[in-house]
Amino acid sequence: QVQLVESGGGLVQAGGSLRLSCAVSGLSVRARIMAWFRQAPGKERELVAVISWSGSRTVYADSVKGRFTISRDNDKNTVNLQMNSLNPEDTAIYFCAVTRLGYGSDSVAGTYDYWGQGTQVTVSS
């Protein structure tokens, strides 16, 4: 079974930082795109950040550009999200996702088939 387990969520004050991690088991992340999504109360799920399997390209939602950094370690089968300068609008459940199919080393567009259970991030004002 493929499993994605997020960790690192919690409660922080506005302006603070958190680092989320996602451990993937049952699947090698080689050639697969990984991403972070989030869903805030009353809102639909949105894409936060994407990273190509080589790590050479990343994509960020406009709302998090300059504040969040996505990274991956293919040897450890993990993807991370460093979140700085958090604000209450970042409050959401954060999910990591991985494509089933492999893509080109620089591709940041794919279909996500595997999802984690989510980790709660709450930012107080």
mmCIF file of N, CA and C in Angstrom:
data_model
loop_
_atom_site.group_PDB
_atom_site.id
_atom_site.type_symbol
_atom_site.label_atom_id
_atom_site.label_comp_id
_atom_site.label_asym_id
_atom_site.label_seq_id
_atom_site.Cartn_x
_atom_site.Cartn_y
_atom_site.Cartn_z
ATOM 1 N N GLN A 1 0.835 -1.189 0.000
ATOM 2 C CA GLN A 1 0.000 0.000 0.000
ATOM 3 C C GLN A 1 0.878 1.249 0.000
ATOM 4 N N VAL A 2 0.513 2.195 -0.811
ATOM 5 C CA VAL A 2 1.201 3.468 -0.840
ATOM 6 C C VAL A 2 0.638 4.335 0.268
ATOM 7 N N GLN A 3 1.520 4.891 1.054
ATOM 8 C CA GLN A 3 1.100 5.764 2.135
ATOM 9 C C GLN A 3 1.909 7.049 2.125
ATOM 10 N N LEU A 4 1.220 8.140 2.378
ATOM 11 C CA LEU A 4 1.841 9.440 2.543
ATOM 12 C C LEU A 4 1.435 9.947 3.917
ATOM 13 N N VAL A 5 2.416 10.263 4.731
ATOM 14 C CA VAL A 5 2.151 10.703 6.086
ATOM 15 C C VAL A 5 2.774 12.069 6.303
ATOM 16 N N GLU A 6 1.921 13.063 6.538
ATOM 17 C CA GLU A 6 2.384 14.415 6.809
ATOM 18 C C GLU A 6 2.666 14.588 8.290
ATOM 19 N N SER A 7 3.576 15.471 8.583
ATOM 20 C CA SER A 7 3.876 15.814 9.959
ATOM 21 C C SER A 7 4.376 17.248 10.009
ATOM 22 N N GLY A 8 4.391 17.810 11.191
ATOM 23 C CA GLY A 8 4.938 19.137 11.385
ATOM 24 C C GLY A 8 3.926 20.237 11.576
ATOM 25 N N GLY A 9 2.653 19.916 11.436
ATOM 26 C CA GLY A 9 1.642 20.930 11.638
ATOM 27 C C GLY A 9 1.515 21.308 13.094
ATOM 28 N N GLY A 10 0.789 22.371 13.328
ATOM 29 C CA GLY A 10 0.594 22.820 14.688
ATOM 30 C C GLY A 10 0.018 24.209 14.737
ATOM 31 N N LEU A 11 0.066 24.787 15.913
ATOM 32 C CA LEU A 11 -0.448 26.130 16.160
ATOM 33 C C LEU A 11 0.713 27.097 16.308
ATOM 34 N N VAL A 12 0.696 28.154 15.516
ATOM 35 C CA VAL A 12 1.735 29.177 15.589
ATOM 36 C C VAL A 12 1.103 30.552 15.530
ATOM 37 N N GLN A 13 1.840 31.526 16.003
ATOM 38 C CA GLN A 13 1.392 32.903 15.923
ATOM 39 C C GLN A 13 1.722 33.486 14.559
ATOM 40 N N ALA A 14 0.972 34.487 14.171
ATOM 41 C CA ALA A 14 1.248 35.175 12.921
ATOM 42 C C ALA A 14 2.695 35.641 12.889
ATOM 43 N N GLY A 15 3.330 35.439 11.754
ATOM 44 C CA GLY A 15 4.728 35.782 11.604
ATOM 45 C C GLY A 15 5.673 34.640 11.897
ATOM 46 N N GLY A 16 5.142 33.566 12.439
ATOM 47 C CA GLY A 16 5.958 32.426 12.779
ATOM 48 C C GLY A 16 6.205 31.507 11.600
ATOM 49 N N SER A 17 6.888 30.413 11.882
ATOM 50 C CA SER A 17 7.269 29.466 10.849
ATOM 51 C C SER A 17 6.940 28.041 11.262
ATOM 52 N N LEU A 18 6.711 27.220 10.273
ATOM 53 C CA LEU A 18 6.541 25.787 10.454
ATOM 54 C C LEU A 18 7.186 25.076 9.284
ATOM 55 N N ARG A 19 7.631 23.875 9.535
ATOM 56 C CA ARG A 19 8.173 23.043 8.479
ATOM 57 C C ARG A 19 7.378 21.744 8.438
ATOM 58 N N LEU A 20 6.708 21.522 7.338
ATOM 59 C CA LEU A 20 5.944 20.313 7.141
ATOM 60 C C LEU A 20 6.779 19.287 6.401
ATOM 61 N N SER A 21 6.578 18.037 6.749
ATOM 62 C CA SER A 21 7.247 16.950 6.066
ATOM 63 C C SER A 21 6.226 15.908 5.654
ATOM 64 N N CYS A 22 6.533 15.217 4.595
ATOM 65 C CA CYS A 22 5.678 14.145 4.103
ATOM 66 C C CYS A 22 6.556 12.965 3.762
ATOM 67 N N ALA A 23 6.317 11.859 4.418
ATOM 68 C CA ALA A 23 7.059 10.634 4.169
ATOM 69 C C ALA A 23 6.226 9.699 3.311
ATOM 70 N N VAL A 24 6.802 9.257 2.227
ATOM 71 C CA VAL A 24 6.125 8.366 1.295
ATOM 72 C C VAL A 24 6.672 6.966 1.446
ATOM 73 N N SER A 25 5.796 6.000 1.553
ATOM 74 C CA SER A 25 6.194 4.603 1.623
ATOM 75 C C SER A 25 5.402 3.801 0.604
ATOM 76 N N GLY A 26 5.981 2.704 0.170
ATOM 77 C CA GLY A 26 5.316 1.851 -0.801
ATOM 78 C C GLY A 26 5.449 2.318 -2.232
ATOM 79 N N LEU A 27 6.197 3.368 -2.446
ATOM 80 C CA LEU A 27 6.353 3.941 -3.775
ATOM 81 C C LEU A 27 7.622 4.767 -3.814
ATOM 82 N N SER A 28 8.402 4.549 -4.819
ATOM 83 C CA SER A 28 9.552 5.419 -5.042
ATOM 84 C C SER A 28 9.073 6.714 -5.658
ATOM 85 N N VAL A 29 9.594 7.825 -5.181
ATOM 86 C CA VAL A 29 9.163 9.110 -5.715
ATOM 87 C C VAL A 29 9.948 9.512 -6.944
ATOM 88 N N ARG A 30 10.900 8.697 -7.338
ATOM 89 C CA ARG A 30 11.667 9.007 -8.529
ATOM 90 C C ARG A 30 10.748 9.183 -9.723
ATOM 91 N N ALA A 31 10.968 10.241 -10.473
ATOM 92 C CA ALA A 31 10.226 10.587 -11.687
ATOM 93 C C ALA A 31 8.812 11.068 -11.402
ATOM 94 N N ARG A 32 8.449 11.157 -10.155
ATOM 95 C CA ARG A 32 7.103 11.573 -9.811
ATOM 96 C C ARG A 32 7.084 12.992 -9.258
ATOM 97 N N ILE A 33 6.075 13.726 -9.662
ATOM 98 C CA ILE A 33 5.898 15.078 -9.178
ATOM 99 C C ILE A 33 5.280 15.025 -7.790
ATOM 100 N N MET A 34 5.723 15.912 -6.924
ATOM 101 C CA MET A 34 5.144 15.998 -5.596
ATOM 102 C C MET A 34 4.664 17.416 -5.340
ATOM 103 N N ALA A 35 3.669 17.516 -4.507
ATOM 104 C CA ALA A 35 3.043 18.808 -4.284
ATOM 105 C C ALA A 35 2.434 18.883 -2.897
ATOM 106 N N TRP A 36 2.145 20.097 -2.504
ATOM 107 C CA TRP A 36 1.388 20.371 -1.296
ATOM 108 C C TRP A 36 0.115 21.102 -1.669
ATOM 109 N N PHE A 37 -0.965 20.664 -1.090
ATOM 110 C CA PHE A 37 -2.255 21.318 -1.212
ATOM 111 C C PHE A 37 -2.729 21.712 0.175
ATOM 112 N N ARG A 38 -3.724 22.562 0.212
ATOM 113 C CA ARG A 38 -4.329 22.898 1.491
ATOM 114 C C ARG A 38 -5.806 23.183 1.301
ATOM 115 N N GLN A 39 -6.532 23.001 2.364
ATOM 116 C CA GLN A 39 -7.945 23.311 2.355
ATOM 117 C C GLN A 39 -8.288 24.048 3.642
ATOM 118 N N ALA A 40 -8.708 25.278 3.483
ATOM 119 C CA ALA A 40 -9.081 26.108 4.612
ATOM 120 C C ALA A 40 -10.576 25.986 4.867
ATOM 121 N N PRO A 41 -11.017 26.319 6.072
ATOM 122 C CA PRO A 41 -12.452 26.253 6.373
ATOM 123 C C PRO A 41 -13.265 27.086 5.393
ATOM 124 N N GLY A 42 -14.298 26.474 4.841
ATOM 125 C CA GLY A 42 -15.173 27.175 3.932
ATOM 126 C C GLY A 42 -14.622 27.405 2.548
ATOM 127 N N LYS A 43 -13.456 26.858 2.263
ATOM 128 C CA LYS A 43 -12.848 27.036 0.959
ATOM 129 C C LYS A 43 -12.553 25.688 0.321
ATOM 130 N N GLU A 44 -12.387 25.725 -0.982
ATOM 131 C CA GLU A 44 -12.047 24.504 -1.688
ATOM 132 C C GLU A 44 -10.548 24.253 -1.603
ATOM 133 N N ARG A 45 -10.170 23.035 -1.883
ATOM 134 C CA ARG A 45 -8.769 22.679 -1.879
ATOM 135 C C ARG A 45 -8.007 23.503 -2.907
ATOM 136 N N GLU A 46 -6.830 23.943 -2.541
ATOM 137 C CA GLU A 46 -6.023 24.724 -3.455
ATOM 138 C C GLU A 46 -4.595 24.210 -3.482
ATOM 139 N N LEU A 47 -3.981 24.386 -4.621
ATOM 140 C CA LEU A 47 -2.586 24.016 -4.784
ATOM 141 C C LEU A 47 -1.706 25.053 -4.114
ATOM 142 N N VAL A 48 -0.768 24.592 -3.320
ATOM 143 C CA VAL A 48 0.144 25.476 -2.617
ATOM 144 C C VAL A 48 1.498 25.535 -3.303
ATOM 145 N N ALA A 49 2.066 24.374 -3.577
ATOM 146 C CA ALA A 49 3.394 24.323 -4.165
ATOM 147 C C ALA A 49 3.599 23.000 -4.875
ATOM 148 N N VAL A 50 4.402 23.028 -5.920
ATOM 149 C CA VAL A 50 4.721 21.849 -6.715
ATOM 150 C C VAL A 50 6.226 21.804 -6.912
ATOM 151 N N ILE A 51 6.766 20.608 -6.958
ATOM 152 C CA ILE A 51 8.180 20.453 -7.246
ATOM 153 C C ILE A 51 8.370 19.300 -8.220
ATOM 154 N N SER A 52 9.130 19.552 -9.265
ATOM 155 C CA SER A 52 9.441 18.505 -10.218
ATOM 156 C C SER A 52 10.315 17.452 -9.557
ATOM 157 N N TRP A 53 10.375 16.283 -10.175
ATOM 158 C CA TRP A 53 11.096 15.203 -9.490
ATOM 159 C C TRP A 53 12.584 15.452 -9.375
ATOM 160 N N SER A 54 13.135 16.231 -10.286
ATOM 161 C CA SER A 54 14.547 16.581 -10.190
ATOM 162 C C SER A 54 14.792 17.696 -9.182
ATOM 163 N N GLY A 55 13.730 18.374 -8.791
ATOM 164 C CA GLY A 55 13.860 19.516 -7.908
ATOM 165 C C GLY A 55 14.235 20.798 -8.622
ATOM 166 N N SER A 56 14.362 20.737 -9.931
ATOM 167 C CA SER A 56 14.829 21.889 -10.687
ATOM 168 C C SER A 56 13.767 22.960 -10.893
ATOM 169 N N ARG A 57 12.515 22.590 -10.815
ATOM 170 C CA ARG A 57 11.433 23.543 -11.023
ATOM 171 C C ARG A 57 10.428 23.462 -9.888
ATOM 172 N N THR A 58 9.946 24.601 -9.511
ATOM 173 C CA THR A 58 8.908 24.689 -8.500
ATOM 174 C C THR A 58 7.841 25.667 -8.941
ATOM 175 N N VAL A 59 6.654 25.470 -8.428
ATOM 176 C CA VAL A 59 5.530 26.357 -8.683
ATOM 177 C C VAL A 59 4.855 26.649 -7.353
ATOM 178 N N TYR A 60 4.494 27.903 -7.153
ATOM 179 C CA TYR A 60 3.847 28.301 -5.915
ATOM 180 C C TYR A 60 2.578 29.076 -6.202
ATOM 181 N N ALA A 61 1.622 28.906 -5.332
ATOM 182 C CA ALA A 61 0.459 29.775 -5.378
ATOM 183 C C ALA A 61 0.902 31.205 -5.107
ATOM 184 N N ASP A 62 0.243 32.149 -5.750
ATOM 185 C CA ASP A 62 0.618 33.545 -5.563
ATOM 186 C C ASP A 62 0.576 33.957 -4.094
ATOM 187 N N SER A 63 -0.339 33.387 -3.362
ATOM 188 C CA SER A 63 -0.523 33.769 -1.979
ATOM 189 C C SER A 63 0.632 33.354 -1.068
ATOM 190 N N VAL A 64 1.465 32.429 -1.523
ATOM 191 C CA VAL A 64 2.554 31.946 -0.673
ATOM 192 C C VAL A 64 3.933 32.222 -1.248
ATOM 193 N N LYS A 65 4.003 32.787 -2.429
ATOM 194 C CA LYS A 65 5.296 33.074 -3.039
ATOM 195 C C LYS A 65 6.135 33.974 -2.139
ATOM 196 N N GLY A 66 7.381 33.602 -2.012
ATOM 197 C CA GLY A 66 8.287 34.369 -1.184
ATOM 198 C C GLY A 66 8.246 34.002 0.279
ATOM 199 N N ARG A 67 7.261 33.218 0.669
ATOM 200 C CA ARG A 67 7.126 32.820 2.068
ATOM 201 C C ARG A 67 7.314 31.319 2.272
ATOM 202 N N PHE A 68 6.872 30.531 1.308
ATOM 203 C CA PHE A 68 6.952 29.079 1.407
ATOM 204 C C PHE A 68 8.014 28.550 0.460
ATOM 205 N N THR A 69 8.648 27.469 0.859
ATOM 206 C CA THR A 69 9.630 26.805 0.015
ATOM 207 C C THR A 69 9.382 25.305 0.046
ATOM 208 N N ILE A 70 9.204 24.725 -1.121
ATOM 209 C CA ILE A 70 9.029 23.286 -1.219
ATOM 210 C C ILE A 70 10.364 22.650 -1.585
ATOM 211 N N SER A 71 10.626 21.501 -1.022
ATOM 212 C CA SER A 71 11.848 20.773 -1.316
ATOM 213 C C SER A 71 11.569 19.281 -1.246
ATOM 214 N N ARG A 72 12.482 18.508 -1.769
ATOM 215 C CA ARG A 72 12.298 17.062 -1.732
ATOM 216 C C ARG A 72 13.631 16.361 -1.587
ATOM 217 N N ASP A 73 13.561 15.159 -1.077
ATOM 218 C CA ASP A 73 14.720 14.302 -0.954
ATOM 219 C C ASP A 73 14.311 12.951 -1.522
ATOM 220 N N ASN A 74 14.720 12.696 -2.731
ATOM 221 C CA ASN A 74 14.298 11.467 -3.399
ATOM 222 C C ASN A 74 14.876 10.219 -2.750
ATOM 223 N N ASP A 75 16.046 10.344 -2.155
ATOM 224 C CA ASP A 75 16.644 9.200 -1.470
ATOM 225 C C ASP A 75 15.853 8.832 -0.222
ATOM 226 N N LYS A 76 15.322 9.825 0.443
ATOM 227 C CA LYS A 76 14.536 9.593 1.649
ATOM 228 C C LYS A 76 13.042 9.468 1.374
ATOM 229 N N ASN A 77 12.661 9.681 0.127
ATOM 230 C CA ASN A 77 11.249 9.586 -0.253
ATOM 231 C C ASN A 77 10.390 10.578 0.534
ATOM 232 N N THR A 78 10.867 11.798 0.597
ATOM 233 C CA THR A 78 10.146 12.813 1.352
ATOM 234 C C THR A 78 9.986 14.096 0.550
ATOM 235 N N VAL A 79 8.984 14.852 0.911
ATOM 236 C CA VAL A 79 8.794 16.197 0.401
ATOM 237 C C VAL A 79 8.509 17.086 1.600
ATOM 238 N N ASN A 80 9.044 18.288 1.556
ATOM 239 C CA ASN A 80 8.926 19.201 2.680
ATOM 240 C C ASN A 80 8.352 20.535 2.231
ATOM 241 N N LEU A 81 7.812 21.240 3.176
ATOM 242 C CA LEU A 81 7.310 22.585 2.921
ATOM 243 C C LEU A 81 7.710 23.474 4.077
ATOM 244 N N GLN A 82 8.641 24.365 3.813
ATOM 245 C CA GLN A 82 9.045 25.344 4.804
ATOM 246 C C GLN A 82 8.134 26.547 4.675
ATOM 247 N N MET A 83 7.458 26.889 5.737
ATOM 248 C CA MET A 83 6.495 27.975 5.727
ATOM 249 C C MET A 83 6.957 29.063 6.678
ATOM 250 N N ASN A 84 7.231 30.222 6.133
ATOM 251 C CA ASN A 84 7.669 31.362 6.913
ATOM 252 C C ASN A 84 6.643 32.480 6.823
ATOM 253 N N SER A 85 6.759 33.414 7.737
ATOM 254 C CA SER A 85 5.876 34.582 7.755
ATOM 255 C C SER A 85 4.413 34.182 7.635
ATOM 256 N N LEU A 86 4.045 33.229 8.428
ATOM 257 C CA LEU A 86 2.679 32.718 8.366
ATOM 258 C C LEU A 86 1.676 33.771 8.818
ATOM 259 N N ASN A 87 0.519 33.731 8.212
ATOM 260 C CA ASN A 87 -0.571 34.615 8.597
ATOM 261 C C ASN A 87 -1.834 33.783 8.779
ATOM 262 N N PRO A 88 -2.852 34.345 9.402
ATOM 263 C CA PRO A 88 -4.066 33.565 9.667
ATOM 264 C C PRO A 88 -4.703 32.985 8.410
ATOM 265 N N GLU A 89 -4.491 33.609 7.273
ATOM 266 C CA GLU A 89 -5.053 33.089 6.030
ATOM 267 C C GLU A 89 -4.400 31.783 5.598
ATOM 268 N N ASP A 90 -3.292 31.432 6.219
ATOM 269 C CA ASP A 90 -2.636 30.167 5.918
ATOM 270 C C ASP A 90 -3.228 29.011 6.706
ATOM 271 N N THR A 91 -4.118 29.307 7.618
ATOM 272 C CA THR A 91 -4.751 28.258 8.404
ATOM 273 C C THR A 91 -5.512 27.308 7.501
ATOM 274 N N ALA A 92 -5.179 26.044 7.587
ATOM 275 C CA ALA A 92 -5.789 25.043 6.722
ATOM 276 C C ALA A 92 -5.257 23.675 7.097
ATOM 277 N N ILE A 93 -5.873 22.667 6.526
ATOM 278 C CA ILE A 93 -5.294 21.339 6.554
ATOM 279 C C ILE A 93 -4.415 21.213 5.328
ATOM 280 N N TYR A 94 -3.188 20.813 5.536
ATOM 281 C CA TYR A 94 -2.229 20.704 4.454
ATOM 282 C C TYR A 94 -2.028 19.245 4.080
ATOM 283 N N PHE A 95 -2.114 18.972 2.801
ATOM 284 C CA PHE A 95 -1.985 17.624 2.269
ATOM 285 C C PHE A 95 -0.794 17.550 1.320
ATOM 286 N N CYS A 96 -0.051 16.483 1.400
ATOM 287 C CA CYS A 96 0.940 16.233 0.368
ATOM 288 C C CYS A 96 0.353 15.260 -0.642
ATOM 289 N N ALA A 97 0.865 15.329 -1.843
ATOM 290 C CA ALA A 97 0.355 14.499 -2.916
ATOM 291 C C ALA A 97 1.480 14.114 -3.864
ATOM 292 N N VAL A 98 1.339 12.951 -4.465
ATOM 293 C CA VAL A 98 2.339 12.423 -5.385
ATOM 294 C C VAL A 98 1.638 11.848 -6.596
ATOM 295 N N THR A 99 2.217 12.038 -7.757
ATOM 296 C CA THR A 99 1.648 11.448 -8.959
ATOM 297 C C THR A 99 1.959 9.969 -9.025
ATOM 298 N N ARG A 100 1.057 9.195 -9.598
ATOM 299 C CA ARG A 100 1.329 7.788 -9.820
ATOM 300 C C ARG A 100 2.273 7.622 -11.013
ATOM 301 N N LEU A 101 2.011 8.394 -12.033
ATOM 302 C CA LEU A 101 2.810 8.330 -13.239
ATOM 303 C C LEU A 101 4.091 9.113 -13.086
ATOM 304 N N GLY A 102 5.079 8.695 -13.823
ATOM 305 C CA GLY A 102 6.312 9.426 -13.889
ATOM 306 C C GLY A 102 6.237 10.495 -14.957
ATOM 307 N N TYR A 103 7.014 11.537 -14.771
ATOM 308 C CA TYR A 103 7.042 12.654 -15.698
ATOM 309 C C TYR A 103 8.479 13.048 -15.980
ATOM 310 N N GLY A 104 8.625 13.967 -16.897
ATOM 311 C CA GLY A 104 9.943 14.483 -17.185
ATOM 312 C C GLY A 104 10.546 15.141 -15.961
ATOM 313 N N SER A 105 11.852 15.215 -15.948
ATOM 314 C CA SER A 105 12.559 15.697 -14.768
ATOM 315 C C SER A 105 12.192 17.119 -14.375
ATOM 316 N N ASP A 106 11.755 17.917 -15.333
ATOM 317 C CA ASP A 106 11.419 19.309 -15.067
ATOM 318 C C ASP A 106 9.921 19.584 -15.080
ATOM 319 N N SER A 107 9.131 18.560 -15.220
ATOM 320 C CA SER A 107 7.692 18.751 -15.314
ATOM 321 C C SER A 107 7.091 19.117 -13.966
ATOM 322 N N VAL A 108 6.187 20.082 -13.975
ATOM 323 C CA VAL A 108 5.466 20.473 -12.764
ATOM 324 C C VAL A 108 3.959 20.382 -12.984
ATOM 325 N N ALA A 109 3.559 19.622 -13.957
ATOM 326 C CA ALA A 109 2.143 19.418 -14.239
ATOM 327 C C ALA A 109 1.863 17.927 -14.309
ATOM 328 N N GLY A 110 0.950 17.468 -13.497
ATOM 329 C CA GLY A 110 0.617 16.062 -13.487
ATOM 330 C C GLY A 110 -0.659 15.796 -12.721
ATOM 331 N N THR A 111 -1.053 14.554 -12.740
ATOM 332 C CA THR A 111 -2.251 14.122 -12.036
ATOM 333 C C THR A 111 -1.847 13.435 -10.738
ATOM 334 N N TYR A 112 -2.362 13.944 -9.640
ATOM 335 C CA TYR A 112 -1.992 13.421 -8.321
ATOM 336 C C TYR A 112 -2.937 12.300 -7.913
ATOM 337 N N ASP A 113 -2.372 11.142 -7.698
ATOM 338 C CA ASP A 113 -3.152 9.956 -7.363
ATOM 339 C C ASP A 113 -3.036 9.546 -5.908
ATOM 340 N N TYR A 114 -1.955 9.922 -5.267
ATOM 341 C CA TYR A 114 -1.724 9.525 -3.885
ATOM 342 C C TYR A 114 -1.728 10.748 -2.989
ATOM 343 N N TRP A 115 -2.424 10.613 -1.871
ATOM 344 C CA TRP A 115 -2.615 11.729 -0.957
ATOM 345 C C TRP A 115 -2.375 11.318 0.476
ATOM 346 N N GLY A 116 -1.870 12.249 1.244
ATOM 347 C CA GLY A 116 -1.722 12.019 2.657
ATOM 348 C C GLY A 116 -3.008 12.321 3.393
ATOM 349 N N GLN A 117 -2.984 12.069 4.678
ATOM 350 C CA GLN A 117 -4.170 12.279 5.501
ATOM 351 C C GLN A 117 -4.355 13.732 5.911
ATOM 352 N N GLY A 118 -3.320 14.518 5.770
ATOM 353 C CA GLY A 118 -3.381 15.921 6.105
ATOM 354 C C GLY A 118 -2.845 16.225 7.484
ATOM 355 N N THR A 119 -2.310 17.413 7.633
ATOM 356 C CA THR A 119 -1.850 17.896 8.924
ATOM 357 C C THR A 119 -2.372 19.312 9.114
ATOM 358 N N GLN A 120 -2.885 19.583 10.292
ATOM 359 C CA GLN A 120 -3.515 20.865 10.561
ATOM 360 C C GLN A 120 -2.479 21.934 10.859
ATOM 361 N N VAL A 121 -2.626 23.060 10.192
ATOM 362 C CA VAL A 121 -1.829 24.248 10.472
ATOM 363 C C VAL A 121 -2.787 25.350 10.887
ATOM 364 N N THR A 122 -2.572 25.871 12.064
ATOM 365 C CA THR A 122 -3.404 26.945 12.571
ATOM 366 C C THR A 122 -2.520 28.130 12.936
ATOM 367 N N VAL A 123 -2.839 29.279 12.376
ATOM 368 C CA VAL A 123 -2.064 30.490 12.612
ATOM 369 C C VAL A 123 -2.952 31.490 13.325
ATOM 370 N N SER A 124 -2.558 31.868 14.507
ATOM 371 C CA SER A 124 -3.333 32.813 15.295
ATOM 372 C C SER A 124 -2.882 34.234 15.021
ATOM 373 N N SER A 125 -3.798 35.169 15.142
ATOM 374 C CA SER A 125 -3.507 36.567 14.906
ATOM 375 C C SER A 125 -3.224 37.300 16.200
#
